[in-house]
C-alpha cells in the first residue's frame, strides 16, 4: 500500500455533535486503478478530487457499483467493522454482473482497515453514531463506445453518520413504477438502480409518502424491496421477507435480521409476500408491523402503507412489543460492542495498522 | 457563451484516414454546470479532464444520461447535423425520468453548433464518415446519500467516426436476461441501461453471437430492442417494429426509417413482434430480413438469429432486394446531402458562429 498522508487534515475542525451526514468527508480515501488487465497499487491518499473526463465511461454507460457499510466506536474507543467480508463478496458479485473486474481482498479489506484506522478520530461515539463507508468501482476509461471498459477505479470514501430516519414513515406500494427487471440487475448494487428510483420516489413524496415499496414489475402483486432497503412484514407473530433473486438485493442487514430472529425463536418465513395478503391482514387486524432494513438506517418502521389511493394505517408498537425494534436493538448492540457476538460478526480495527503494512 | 480556445490544438496530428473511433477526441468540448437550482454559463473549452471526486453522485447513484448524434460533411465541405431538435427533446425526457434538471435550447443546440463549427476540421469526409457527438448530463455533487443530486454537469464531447459494423451479424434472442422493466427506465438513454447489458452481451458473444435481441422481461415472447438499437423485422414485404413505450427507446433513426418506408410506400406495421411469429416465418421462408437501427451504425443487418440453442439463418439480400439497405441508403443520402431533404431533417452548421455569439 502506498501512503500519502494529508498535509492539511481537517479533523480539528470536525464537530462530532454537529455535522452534516453524507457530505462531510474524512481526511483520506483509498484509491486503486485498473489498467492493462490488472489492478495497480492500493493508495491511501488525502480525500479529494481527481482528474476525470466527461467522456469517462462510468458516467456515460453506468459501469459503476458500490457498497455501503459502517464502522462503530464502542464506549472504550475501540473501532469495529460489521461483517465486512459480506460486503467484499457482494461488491464482486455486483462487479461481475456489470462486467467489471473483481477487487482483491487486499484492496477491499486491508484498504478498509487502513482507512478506518488512520481516520478513526472521525468516527463519532455514542448511540446511533458511526462512520458510513462507501467502497465503489467505476469505469474511468475515456471512450464513446458502448462496450465493457478497460480502465476502472476502485475507491473507498467515508462520512461520519448519525442514523437518519427516526420517525416512523409512510410508504407507497408501487402499482406502476418498478426498480428491477427479471433478468436485470436488481440484485447488484448498480449505480443505475438508484437513479431509476428517484423520480418515482419524488412522485410518491408529492402524494405525502416518504418512500416506495417496490413490487414485481410484471404484476405489481408481490413485494420486492422498500426504498433502498429490504422489506419485512409481520402478520400475527410470524415475520415474512421475500427470497433474494436476481431482482432483490442480498442485504447484509436482512441476513443479520433473519439470524437474530432465528436466535430469538421468532418464526421467520422467507417466501414471496403478496400485496393482497398484506392488505387483507391490515383489514382484519393481523398485520402488526412492516419495516425496511439496510446499512444506512438499520431499521425504518412504517406507520402507513399507501395502496391504490387508500392509506392503510399500522399500529405503533413499543420496543417490547415490536419485533422490528427488538431485532434492531439486538443488531445495534452487537455492532457497537454492547452485547456478546455469538455469530462472530464484529471485526476489530487494530490501531496503527499502517506501520505494519 | 464563454470561449476558451485550445492553445495546444491536436488537429494537425489527426489523420482522417487512420484514427480510432471513440477515443480520438476533438480539440474542444462544451461544459455547463448546474448549481443552486440553475444552469451557469455555457463554456466552450479545450477537451480534457476536470476535477471530480469518487464521491461524485453520478458514479455512485447513476444519475447520468446521454445522447448520440452525428455531424456529416458533404462533398463541398458543408457540415450538417441531423434532426438535432429530436436529441434535444429526448435528452430532456431522459433527464426528467432520472429526476435531473432539463437543459436549455441554448445549451444544447447552440452549444452543439458552436462546438461542431470550431472543430469542423475534425469531421472526416467521405462515405460512412462523420463526427459522433455525445451530449450528456451527470450528477457531480459529492454526497453519500441516495437522493436526487443538487449539482450537475452538462457536457458535449465528440469523436470522429467511421461506421463500425459492416458485416452482417448474428444475434441471440434473449430468453433470460432483459434490459428494461415495466415501469422502469428503458426508454431513457440512462447510463445504467448500458452497463446492465454488457454481461449478457458478453455471454452471448461466448456463444458465438455479436449482440442480443432483448425481449420483454415478463415472458421473453416479444422483441424489444437489439443491442443498443431499435429492431425491425420484415416478413414477406411488410416491415414490423415494436411500438415505443417506457421500455423501448424512441429512436431517431427508427423514426426516420418509418418515415422513409412510408415515403417509398413500403408497408410498415408498428406493433408488438412475437418471437414465435418470427421463428415461424423463418421456418416457412417468409422471414426476409431482421435488422437494427441506431445513430452509431445506422443499420446493422442480421444474418442469423439464435433462439433456444438453434441458429436460424437469414437470407443475405442485395441492395435492390433489401428494405434495410435501401432505407439505410435513403437515410444516409439525406444525412450527407447527397439527396433532397423533403422532411427538413438536415440542419446546416454555419461557419464562424462564435464570432457572432
XYZ file of C-alpha atoms in Angstrom:
714
model
C 0.000 0.000 0.000
C 1.261 3.447 -0.938
C 0.596 6.063 1.734
C 0.272 9.801 1.150
C -0.964 11.277 4.396
C -2.829 14.540 4.243
C -0.612 17.521 4.971
C -3.700 19.570 5.663
C -6.002 17.415 7.812
C -9.465 18.829 8.563
C -10.144 16.687 11.640
C -9.510 19.557 14.077
C -12.470 21.424 12.575
C -14.801 18.396 12.805
C -17.515 18.724 15.443
C -18.980 15.264 16.181
C -22.002 16.960 17.785
C -22.792 18.996 14.721
C -22.068 17.736 11.244
C -23.883 17.008 8.050
C -24.127 13.346 7.075
C -23.106 12.416 3.567
C -21.073 15.440 2.569
C -18.596 15.684 5.443
C -15.700 13.564 4.254
C -12.931 12.101 6.366
C -9.360 13.206 5.659
C -8.338 10.267 3.486
C -9.584 7.872 0.862
C -8.383 4.665 -0.746
C -7.893 4.537 -4.500
C -6.624 1.840 -6.843
C -6.595 1.864 -10.638
C -7.230 -0.955 -13.086
C -5.441 -0.867 -16.418
C -3.929 -3.367 -18.868
C -5.956 -6.146 -17.302
C -4.779 -5.690 -13.725
C -5.140 -3.607 -10.591
C -2.245 -1.326 -9.652
C -1.046 -0.332 -6.193
C -3.544 0.388 -3.449
C -3.071 4.002 -2.387
C -4.188 5.799 0.739
C -4.344 9.478 -0.185
C -5.997 12.700 1.021
C -9.725 12.790 0.196
C -10.363 14.990 -2.799
C -10.905 15.462 -6.462
C -9.066 13.654 -9.238
C -8.921 14.390 -12.958
C -11.692 12.691 -14.972
C -13.086 13.483 -18.407
C -16.796 13.901 -19.207
C -16.139 11.072 -21.678
C -15.456 8.786 -18.691
C -17.363 5.569 -19.341
C -18.616 5.384 -15.749
C -20.945 8.339 -16.320
C -21.674 7.537 -19.953
C -22.521 3.835 -19.664
C -23.074 3.408 -15.934
C -20.466 0.758 -15.204
C -20.370 1.581 -11.505
C -21.317 -0.280 -8.345
C -20.827 0.321 -4.668
C -21.151 -0.938 -1.122
C -22.469 0.725 1.997
C -21.037 -0.296 5.346
C -20.246 1.156 8.744
C -17.556 1.309 11.391
C -18.674 1.729 15.018
C -16.751 3.083 18.011
C -17.568 1.428 21.334
C -17.594 3.173 24.724
C -13.881 2.413 25.190
C -12.996 3.871 21.835
C -12.397 0.543 20.139
C -13.446 0.504 16.495
C -15.295 -2.338 14.772
C -16.411 -3.154 11.279
C -19.534 -5.278 10.798
C -19.341 -8.369 8.565
C -17.035 -6.661 6.044
C -16.398 -9.975 4.278
C -20.050 -9.911 3.165
C -19.592 -6.508 1.523
C -16.399 -7.746 -0.097
C -18.233 -10.745 -1.568
C -21.150 -8.612 -2.711
C -19.174 -5.867 -4.441
C -17.553 -8.577 -6.530
C -20.961 -10.080 -7.315
C -22.152 -6.643 -8.429
C -18.957 -6.108 -10.421
C -19.384 -9.426 -12.235
C -22.979 -8.647 -13.235
C -21.805 -5.318 -14.646
C -18.858 -6.942 -16.452
C -16.347 -5.098 -14.266
C -13.166 -6.559 -12.751
C -13.428 -8.013 -9.262
C -11.383 -6.427 -6.482
C -8.946 -8.310 -4.277
C -9.195 -8.917 -0.548
C -6.092 -6.777 -0.086
C -7.682 -3.836 -1.854
C -11.018 -4.128 -0.127
C -10.450 -5.433 3.392
C -6.928 -4.162 4.000
C -7.761 -0.843 2.347
C -10.832 -0.545 4.521
C -8.977 -1.232 7.756
C -6.118 1.111 6.907
C -8.532 3.922 6.075
C -10.716 3.443 9.153
C -7.632 3.204 11.354
C -5.916 6.332 10.085
C -9.139 8.348 10.302
C -10.511 6.754 13.476
C -10.839 10.184 15.091
C -13.549 10.951 12.557
C -15.811 8.209 13.968
C -18.372 9.782 16.279
C -19.091 7.910 19.500
C -22.494 7.258 21.032
C -25.921 5.900 20.205
C -26.721 5.769 16.515
C -23.321 7.197 15.586
C -20.962 5.550 13.129
C -18.720 6.077 10.159
C -20.531 5.356 6.902
C -18.095 3.836 4.413
C -18.526 3.726 0.668
C -16.374 1.380 -1.379
C -17.071 1.716 -5.098
C -15.800 0.658 -8.502
C -16.399 2.715 -11.626
C -15.210 2.779 -15.224
C -12.698 5.575 -15.887
C -11.722 4.904 -19.485
C -12.403 7.819 -21.818
C -14.274 6.316 -24.743
C -17.537 6.839 -26.584
C -18.279 3.195 -27.313
C -20.993 1.233 -25.546
C -18.804 -1.682 -24.511
C -17.027 -3.060 -21.451
C -14.420 -0.511 -20.292
C -10.714 -1.260 -19.988
C -9.917 1.139 -17.144
C -11.516 1.350 -13.707
C -11.025 2.916 -10.323
C -11.728 1.283 -7.002
C -12.161 3.826 -4.221
C -13.209 3.929 -0.588
C -14.583 7.203 0.765
C -16.342 7.765 4.080
C -18.509 10.191 6.005
C -19.452 10.363 9.705
C -23.060 9.268 10.259
C -25.970 9.624 12.600
C -28.929 7.371 11.938
C -31.045 9.266 9.524
C -34.574 8.017 9.821
C -36.022 8.168 13.278
C -39.750 8.757 12.978
C -41.972 6.035 11.512
C -42.546 6.708 7.817
C -45.351 6.274 5.315
C -44.630 4.229 2.235
C -46.454 3.781 -1.033
C -46.910 0.322 -2.552
C -45.955 0.793 -6.190
C -48.600 -0.055 -8.765
C -46.763 1.266 -11.834
C -43.074 2.003 -11.353
C -40.549 -0.713 -10.599
C -36.867 -0.926 -9.763
C -35.812 -4.229 -11.314
C -36.487 -6.393 -14.341
C -36.495 -10.169 -14.439
C -33.047 -10.997 -15.795
C -31.892 -7.485 -14.863
C -29.506 -6.014 -12.293
C -31.775 -5.526 -9.264
C -29.642 -7.725 -7.029
C -26.476 -5.766 -7.854
C -25.693 -2.529 -6.068
C -25.505 -0.981 -9.539
C -25.375 2.822 -9.625
C -28.145 2.951 -12.220
C -30.661 1.212 -9.944
C -30.656 4.212 -7.623
C -31.091 6.906 -10.270
C -34.031 4.936 -11.674
C -35.780 5.091 -8.298
C -35.540 8.849 -7.688
C -38.343 10.077 -9.943
C -40.955 7.528 -8.763
C -39.917 8.328 -5.174
C -40.354 12.046 -5.860
C -43.870 11.378 -7.162
C -44.669 9.327 -4.044
C -43.375 12.175 -1.868
C -45.675 14.580 -3.685
C -48.521 12.283 -2.611
C -47.355 12.516 1.007
C -45.292 9.349 1.267
C -41.642 9.035 2.294
C -40.645 6.166 0.082
C -41.864 3.337 -2.138
C -42.424 -0.353 -1.554
C -41.265 -1.774 -4.868
C -43.339 -4.573 -6.311
C -42.591 -7.010 -9.142
C -42.728 -5.274 -12.499
C -44.871 -7.906 -14.216
C -47.902 -7.882 -11.905
C -47.186 -5.469 -9.012
C -48.690 -8.191 -6.800
C -45.581 -9.047 -4.780
C -43.297 -7.020 -2.509
C -39.664 -6.741 -3.563
C -37.858 -4.012 -1.614
C -38.676 -0.776 0.139
C -36.826 2.358 -0.912
C -33.189 1.256 -0.833
C -33.901 -1.354 1.832
C -35.048 -4.954 2.146
C -38.580 -5.275 3.456
C -40.056 -7.313 6.326
C -43.729 -7.900 7.176
C -45.093 -9.250 10.438
C -48.537 -10.897 10.427
C -49.555 -12.076 13.875
C -46.243 -13.348 15.252
C -44.694 -14.534 12.009
C -42.193 -12.466 10.045
C -42.024 -12.669 6.262
C -39.366 -11.404 3.855
C -39.097 -12.089 0.114
C -36.426 -14.524 -1.046
C -33.409 -12.986 -2.749
C -33.197 -13.344 -6.524
C -31.602 -11.530 -9.437
C -34.152 -8.777 -8.673
C -33.711 -8.436 -4.908
C -30.575 -7.332 -3.088
C -28.993 -9.873 -0.766
C -28.864 -7.399 2.110
C -26.419 -7.896 4.957
C -28.780 -6.264 7.442
C -31.540 -8.540 6.052
C -29.364 -11.598 6.575
C -28.499 -10.451 10.107
C -32.174 -9.867 10.986
C -33.015 -13.393 9.830
C -30.239 -14.844 12.015
C -31.302 -12.761 15.017
C -34.975 -13.731 14.618
C -33.972 -17.395 14.476
C -31.866 -16.964 17.599
C -34.841 -15.487 19.442
C -37.113 -18.253 18.195
C -39.269 -15.845 16.197
C -40.809 -17.628 13.231
C -39.288 -16.252 10.016
C -40.652 -17.202 6.605
C -38.556 -16.444 3.536
C -41.222 -16.512 0.865
C -42.989 -14.205 -1.594
C -45.185 -11.616 0.127
C -48.334 -10.793 -1.799
C -49.757 -7.295 -1.642
C -53.197 -8.892 -1.302
C -52.213 -10.840 1.834
C -50.755 -7.705 3.434
C -53.826 -5.601 2.638
C -56.121 -8.351 3.974
C -54.069 -8.682 7.149
C -54.292 -4.930 7.664
C -58.073 -5.057 7.226
C -58.516 -7.931 9.684
C -56.066 -6.547 12.228
C -53.398 -9.245 11.996
C -50.832 -7.006 10.277
C -48.617 -5.954 13.170
C -45.541 -4.408 11.563
C -43.930 -3.625 8.239
C -40.377 -2.293 8.105
C -37.332 -1.821 5.954
C -33.756 -2.731 6.854
C -30.451 -1.522 5.463
C -26.992 -0.438 6.492
C -27.659 3.286 6.482
C -30.681 3.313 8.791
C -30.656 -0.251 10.213
C -34.474 -0.170 10.563
C -37.151 2.092 9.175
C -40.539 1.384 10.765
C -43.619 2.080 8.648
C -46.689 3.752 10.064
C -48.790 3.623 6.915
C -48.935 1.844 3.581
C -50.411 3.653 0.612
C -52.218 1.375 -1.807
C -54.453 2.394 -4.708
C -55.391 5.698 -3.135
C -56.010 4.277 0.324
C -53.778 4.867 3.335
C -53.596 1.710 5.439
C -52.505 2.587 8.973
C -50.259 0.375 11.062
C -50.077 0.164 14.844
C -47.131 1.877 16.548
C -45.646 -0.683 18.917
C -43.379 -0.256 21.925
C -39.853 -1.665 21.935
C -41.046 -4.719 23.914
C -43.907 -5.448 21.536
C -42.113 -4.656 18.282
C -40.129 -7.366 16.533
C -38.605 -4.688 14.286
C -37.278 -2.623 17.179
C -36.237 -5.657 19.241
C -34.211 -7.105 16.398
C -32.793 -3.684 15.602
C -31.593 -3.349 19.184
C -30.126 -6.847 19.107
C -28.233 -5.919 15.956
C -27.026 -2.497 17.067
C -25.867 -3.962 20.400
C -23.671 -6.407 18.532
C -22.446 -3.785 16.060
C -21.461 -1.376 18.830
C -19.951 -3.965 21.200
C -22.741 -3.615 23.785
C -23.502 -7.334 23.652
C -21.873 -10.692 23.053
C -21.277 -11.522 19.414
C -22.264 -15.206 19.082
C -22.088 -15.016 15.291
C -18.572 -13.592 15.049
C -19.828 -10.591 13.082
C -17.662 -7.847 14.591
C -14.200 -7.242 13.206
C -11.865 -5.141 15.367
C -9.881 -2.487 13.535
C -6.398 -2.630 15.063
C -4.546 0.583 15.790
C -1.632 1.785 13.713
C -2.122 -0.799 11.026
C -0.196 1.311 8.583
C 3.064 0.969 10.427
C 2.951 -2.734 9.776
C 1.942 -2.736 6.122
C -21.163 31.531 -24.187
C -17.707 31.697 -22.651
C -14.956 30.673 -25.067
C -11.550 29.316 -24.092
C -9.941 28.137 -27.301
C -7.305 25.452 -27.044
C -3.792 26.874 -27.052
C -2.483 23.462 -27.965
C -4.769 22.060 -30.677
C -4.158 18.482 -31.775
C -5.870 18.762 -35.170
C -2.598 18.895 -37.112
C -1.766 15.390 -35.874
C -5.203 13.981 -36.808
C -5.153 11.598 -39.771
C -8.694 11.207 -41.142
C -7.561 8.073 -42.983
C -6.288 6.405 -39.858
C -7.861 7.034 -36.476
C -9.513 5.106 -33.714
C -13.244 5.736 -33.240
C -14.444 6.539 -29.765
C -11.202 7.564 -28.119
C -9.899 10.203 -30.506
C -11.398 13.398 -29.149
C -11.785 16.688 -30.983
C -9.960 19.725 -29.595
C -12.849 21.229 -27.660
C -15.864 20.360 -25.573
C -18.885 22.177 -24.189
C -19.471 22.239 -20.444
C -22.108 23.885 -18.273
C -22.660 23.467 -14.537
C -25.910 23.311 -12.578
C -25.882 24.597 -9.005
C -28.297 26.431 -6.675
C -31.206 25.416 -8.867
C -29.917 26.838 -12.145
C -27.530 26.304 -15.017
C -24.488 28.581 -15.219
C -22.700 29.871 -18.305
C -22.212 27.629 -21.301
C -18.474 27.238 -21.827
C -16.547 26.075 -24.856
C -13.200 24.818 -23.524
C -10.343 22.528 -24.580
C -11.300 18.842 -24.332
C -9.819 17.289 -21.251
C -10.076 16.209 -17.667
C -11.785 18.122 -14.878
C -11.629 17.617 -11.123
C -14.250 15.184 -9.780
C -14.364 13.230 -6.527
C -15.014 9.466 -6.283
C -17.953 10.561 -4.095
C -19.499 12.180 -7.190
C -23.148 11.138 -7.233
C -23.074 10.411 -10.970
C -20.910 7.324 -10.429
C -22.428 6.411 -7.071
C -26.127 6.625 -7.942
C -26.071 6.653 -11.719
C -27.860 9.947 -12.352
C -26.477 10.248 -15.868
C -27.993 10.220 -19.324
C -26.728 10.965 -22.795
C -27.468 11.405 -26.469
C -25.703 10.083 -29.529
C -25.799 12.122 -32.723
C -23.686 12.879 -35.762
C -22.453 15.724 -37.925
C -21.745 14.992 -41.586
C -19.513 16.811 -44.060
C -20.752 16.863 -47.661
C -18.557 16.767 -50.761
C -18.305 20.575 -50.767
C -17.203 20.652 -47.146
C -20.535 21.895 -45.785
C -21.399 20.471 -42.385
C -24.855 19.249 -41.323
C -26.457 17.993 -38.158
C -29.327 15.520 -38.433
C -32.578 16.258 -36.593
C -30.781 17.721 -33.550
C -34.073 19.007 -32.120
C -35.091 15.358 -31.592
C -31.979 14.701 -29.497
C -32.633 17.884 -27.557
C -36.173 16.762 -26.760
C -35.047 13.277 -25.838
C -32.193 14.221 -23.501
C -34.716 16.235 -21.520
C -37.126 13.306 -21.453
C -34.295 11.112 -20.131
C -33.305 13.781 -17.622
C -36.865 14.038 -16.301
C -37.163 10.279 -15.798
C -33.910 10.342 -13.817
C -35.019 13.378 -11.787
C -32.296 15.561 -13.318
C -32.682 19.163 -14.498
C -33.589 19.711 -18.123
C -31.132 21.575 -20.354
C -31.980 24.666 -22.375
C -32.038 25.030 -26.130
C -29.157 27.485 -25.855
C -27.002 24.959 -24.001
C -27.852 22.063 -26.264
C -28.417 23.382 -29.780
C -26.228 26.482 -29.682
C -23.523 24.591 -27.780
C -23.641 21.841 -30.365
C -23.357 24.188 -33.318
C -20.527 26.191 -31.765
C -18.567 23.033 -30.984
C -19.084 21.448 -34.398
C -18.210 24.718 -36.096
C -14.977 25.379 -34.217
C -13.818 21.787 -34.687
C -15.188 21.275 -38.207
C -11.736 20.247 -39.431
C -12.070 17.130 -37.264
C -15.027 15.866 -39.330
C -13.773 13.282 -41.802
C -15.230 13.465 -45.304
C -16.430 10.547 -47.403
C -18.693 7.532 -47.318
C -19.629 6.391 -43.829
C -17.577 9.142 -42.216
C -18.967 11.555 -39.633
C -18.371 13.203 -36.315
C -20.025 11.273 -33.482
C -21.269 13.719 -30.858
C -22.070 12.890 -27.262
C -24.105 15.337 -25.204
C -24.524 14.125 -21.616
C -25.762 15.229 -18.207
C -24.427 13.728 -14.987
C -24.618 14.430 -11.266
C -21.441 15.998 -9.896
C -22.410 16.690 -6.283
C -20.151 14.975 -3.768
C -22.507 13.233 -1.355
C -23.101 9.740 0.001
C -26.871 9.909 0.162
C -29.154 8.065 -2.226
C -31.230 11.064 -3.258
C -31.632 13.497 -6.127
C -28.376 15.450 -6.559
C -28.127 19.238 -6.391
C -25.190 19.684 -8.765
C -24.849 18.521 -12.353
C -22.710 18.975 -15.407
C -23.920 19.136 -18.980
C -21.163 18.373 -21.466
C -20.758 17.768 -25.184
C -17.763 15.748 -26.320
C -17.136 14.309 -29.776
C -15.040 11.829 -31.711
C -14.533 11.322 -35.459
C -16.367 8.227 -36.678
C -16.379 5.623 -39.375
C -19.372 3.295 -39.473
C -18.452 0.466 -37.178
C -20.469 -2.553 -38.165
C -20.109 -3.543 -41.740
C -20.545 -7.298 -41.955
C -23.932 -8.871 -41.202
C -24.002 -10.036 -37.584
C -25.513 -12.910 -35.639
C -27.780 -12.031 -32.738
C -29.178 -14.058 -29.871
C -32.841 -13.734 -28.886
C -32.712 -13.375 -25.120
C -34.584 -15.975 -23.097
C -33.351 -14.949 -19.647
C -31.662 -11.552 -19.464
C -33.520 -8.328 -20.157
C -32.679 -4.640 -20.430
C -35.821 -2.953 -19.127
C -38.526 -3.368 -16.520
C -42.164 -2.389 -16.877
C -42.311 0.965 -15.101
C -38.522 1.254 -15.426
C -36.121 3.442 -17.404
C -35.751 1.510 -20.668
C -36.971 4.407 -22.798
C -34.440 6.808 -21.264
C -30.873 6.907 -22.510
C -29.874 6.256 -18.899
C -26.224 5.358 -18.332
C -27.185 2.355 -16.201
C -29.123 0.692 -19.024
C -25.899 0.190 -20.942
C -23.842 -1.274 -18.089
C -26.665 -3.729 -17.412
C -26.424 -5.038 -20.972
C -22.686 -5.738 -21.071
C -22.547 -9.014 -19.153
C -25.446 -10.695 -21.029
C -23.855 -9.492 -24.281
C -20.515 -10.983 -23.237
C -22.225 -14.325 -22.578
C -23.907 -14.169 -25.997
C -20.521 -13.437 -27.587
C -19.070 -16.501 -25.874
C -21.799 -18.480 -27.648
C -20.702 -17.019 -30.988
C -23.195 -14.145 -31.299
C -22.421 -10.456 -31.771
C -25.281 -8.998 -29.795
C -28.637 -9.671 -28.169
C -32.229 -9.152 -29.261
C -33.808 -8.039 -25.997
C -37.228 -9.458 -25.238
C -39.808 -8.423 -22.633
C -38.696 -9.411 -19.156
C -42.027 -10.980 -18.132
C -42.388 -13.608 -20.845
C -39.447 -13.217 -23.294
C -42.059 -13.680 -26.018
C -41.819 -10.226 -27.624
C -38.966 -8.318 -29.260
C -37.961 -5.027 -27.634
C -34.597 -3.814 -28.935
C -31.436 -5.244 -30.387
C -28.137 -4.439 -28.693
C -28.283 -0.650 -28.342
C -30.547 -0.321 -31.388
C -34.214 -0.429 -32.292
C -35.182 -3.575 -34.174
C -37.050 -4.099 -37.449
C -38.380 -7.342 -38.929
C -39.506 -7.920 -42.497
C -41.906 -10.768 -43.220
C -42.738 -11.042 -46.893
C -42.920 -7.366 -47.887
C -44.200 -5.944 -44.613
C -41.909 -4.330 -42.062
C -42.659 -4.565 -38.325
C -41.181 -2.646 -35.416
C -42.357 -2.642 -31.785
C -44.214 0.437 -30.525
C -42.261 2.702 -28.215
C -43.137 2.572 -24.520
C -41.455 3.250 -21.188
C -39.338 0.181 -22.013
C -38.319 0.946 -25.601
C -36.213 3.862 -26.777
C -37.885 6.332 -29.117
C -35.030 6.133 -31.603
C -34.451 8.934 -34.089
C -33.098 6.520 -36.690
C -36.171 4.333 -36.021
C -38.468 7.295 -36.582
C -36.597 8.224 -39.770
C -36.821 4.648 -41.128
C -40.584 4.662 -40.554
C -40.934 7.954 -42.451
C -38.723 6.740 -45.300
C -40.621 3.437 -45.598
C -43.896 5.364 -45.745
C -42.470 7.615 -48.436
C -41.496 4.595 -50.532
C -44.913 3.019 -49.970
C -43.453 0.069 -48.073
C -45.993 -1.278 -45.581
C -44.824 -0.550 -42.044
C -46.610 -2.007 -39.005
C -45.849 -0.562 -35.586
C -46.990 -3.398 -33.374
C -45.604 -5.999 -30.966
C -43.395 -8.594 -32.675
C -43.685 -12.044 -31.170
C -40.667 -14.323 -31.124
C -42.985 -17.149 -32.173
C -44.112 -15.308 -35.323
C -40.507 -14.571 -36.297
C -39.376 -18.156 -35.738
C -42.348 -19.480 -37.731
C -41.669 -17.049 -40.551
C -38.050 -18.194 -40.657
C -39.163 -21.843 -40.854
C -41.637 -21.213 -43.664
C -39.316 -18.937 -45.622
C -41.279 -15.687 -45.287
C -38.765 -14.031 -42.945
C -36.770 -11.866 -45.323
C -34.793 -9.509 -43.082
C -34.170 -8.568 -39.466
C -32.043 -5.544 -38.648
C -31.195 -2.993 -36.019
C -31.039 0.777 -36.451
C -29.272 3.440 -34.437
C -27.221 6.594 -34.775
C -23.823 4.957 -34.435
C -24.182 2.320 -37.151
C -27.370 3.452 -38.980
C -28.184 -0.172 -39.884
C -26.887 -3.486 -38.672
C -28.161 -6.356 -40.820
C -28.571 -9.732 -39.136
C -27.507 -12.953 -40.804
C -28.649 -15.299 -38.048
C -30.915 -15.359 -35.008
C -30.007 -17.614 -32.111
C -33.020 -18.999 -30.293
C -33.048 -21.756 -27.663
C -29.856 -23.348 -28.936
C -30.833 -23.151 -32.614
C -29.229 -20.820 -35.155
C -31.878 -19.566 -37.572
C -30.222 -18.331 -40.762
C -31.456 -15.348 -42.737
C -31.017 -14.689 -46.449
C -28.388 -12.134 -47.458
C -30.093 -9.740 -49.858
C -28.644 -7.337 -52.399
C -29.121 -3.589 -52.048
C -32.020 -3.691 -54.528
C -33.815 -6.510 -52.738
C -33.128 -5.387 -49.160
C -35.503 -2.974 -47.484
C -32.927 -2.467 -44.716
C -30.165 -1.427 -47.102
C -32.481 0.611 -49.340
C -33.830 2.618 -46.407
C -30.320 2.961 -44.987
C -29.133 4.430 -48.289
C -32.136 6.774 -48.416
C -31.282 7.971 -44.933
C -27.536 8.347 -45.424
C -28.114 10.231 -48.690
C -30.215 12.766 -46.810
C -27.795 12.958 -43.889
C -24.809 13.572 -46.141
C -26.540 15.986 -48.559
C -26.470 13.531 -51.463
C -30.245 13.769 -51.894
C -33.145 16.137 -51.497
C -34.365 16.508 -47.930
C -38.174 16.513 -48.198
C -38.549 16.178 -44.428
C -36.366 19.142 -43.472
C -34.126 16.896 -41.373
C -30.729 18.436 -42.201
C -29.511 21.424 -40.219
C -26.591 23.349 -41.739
C -23.847 24.329 -39.301
C -22.891 27.880 -40.286
C -19.248 28.900 -40.316
C -17.704 31.130 -37.696
C -20.733 31.049 -35.423
C -18.608 32.032 -32.485
C -17.807 35.451 -33.867
C -21.467 36.283 -33.719
C -22.277 34.943 -30.228
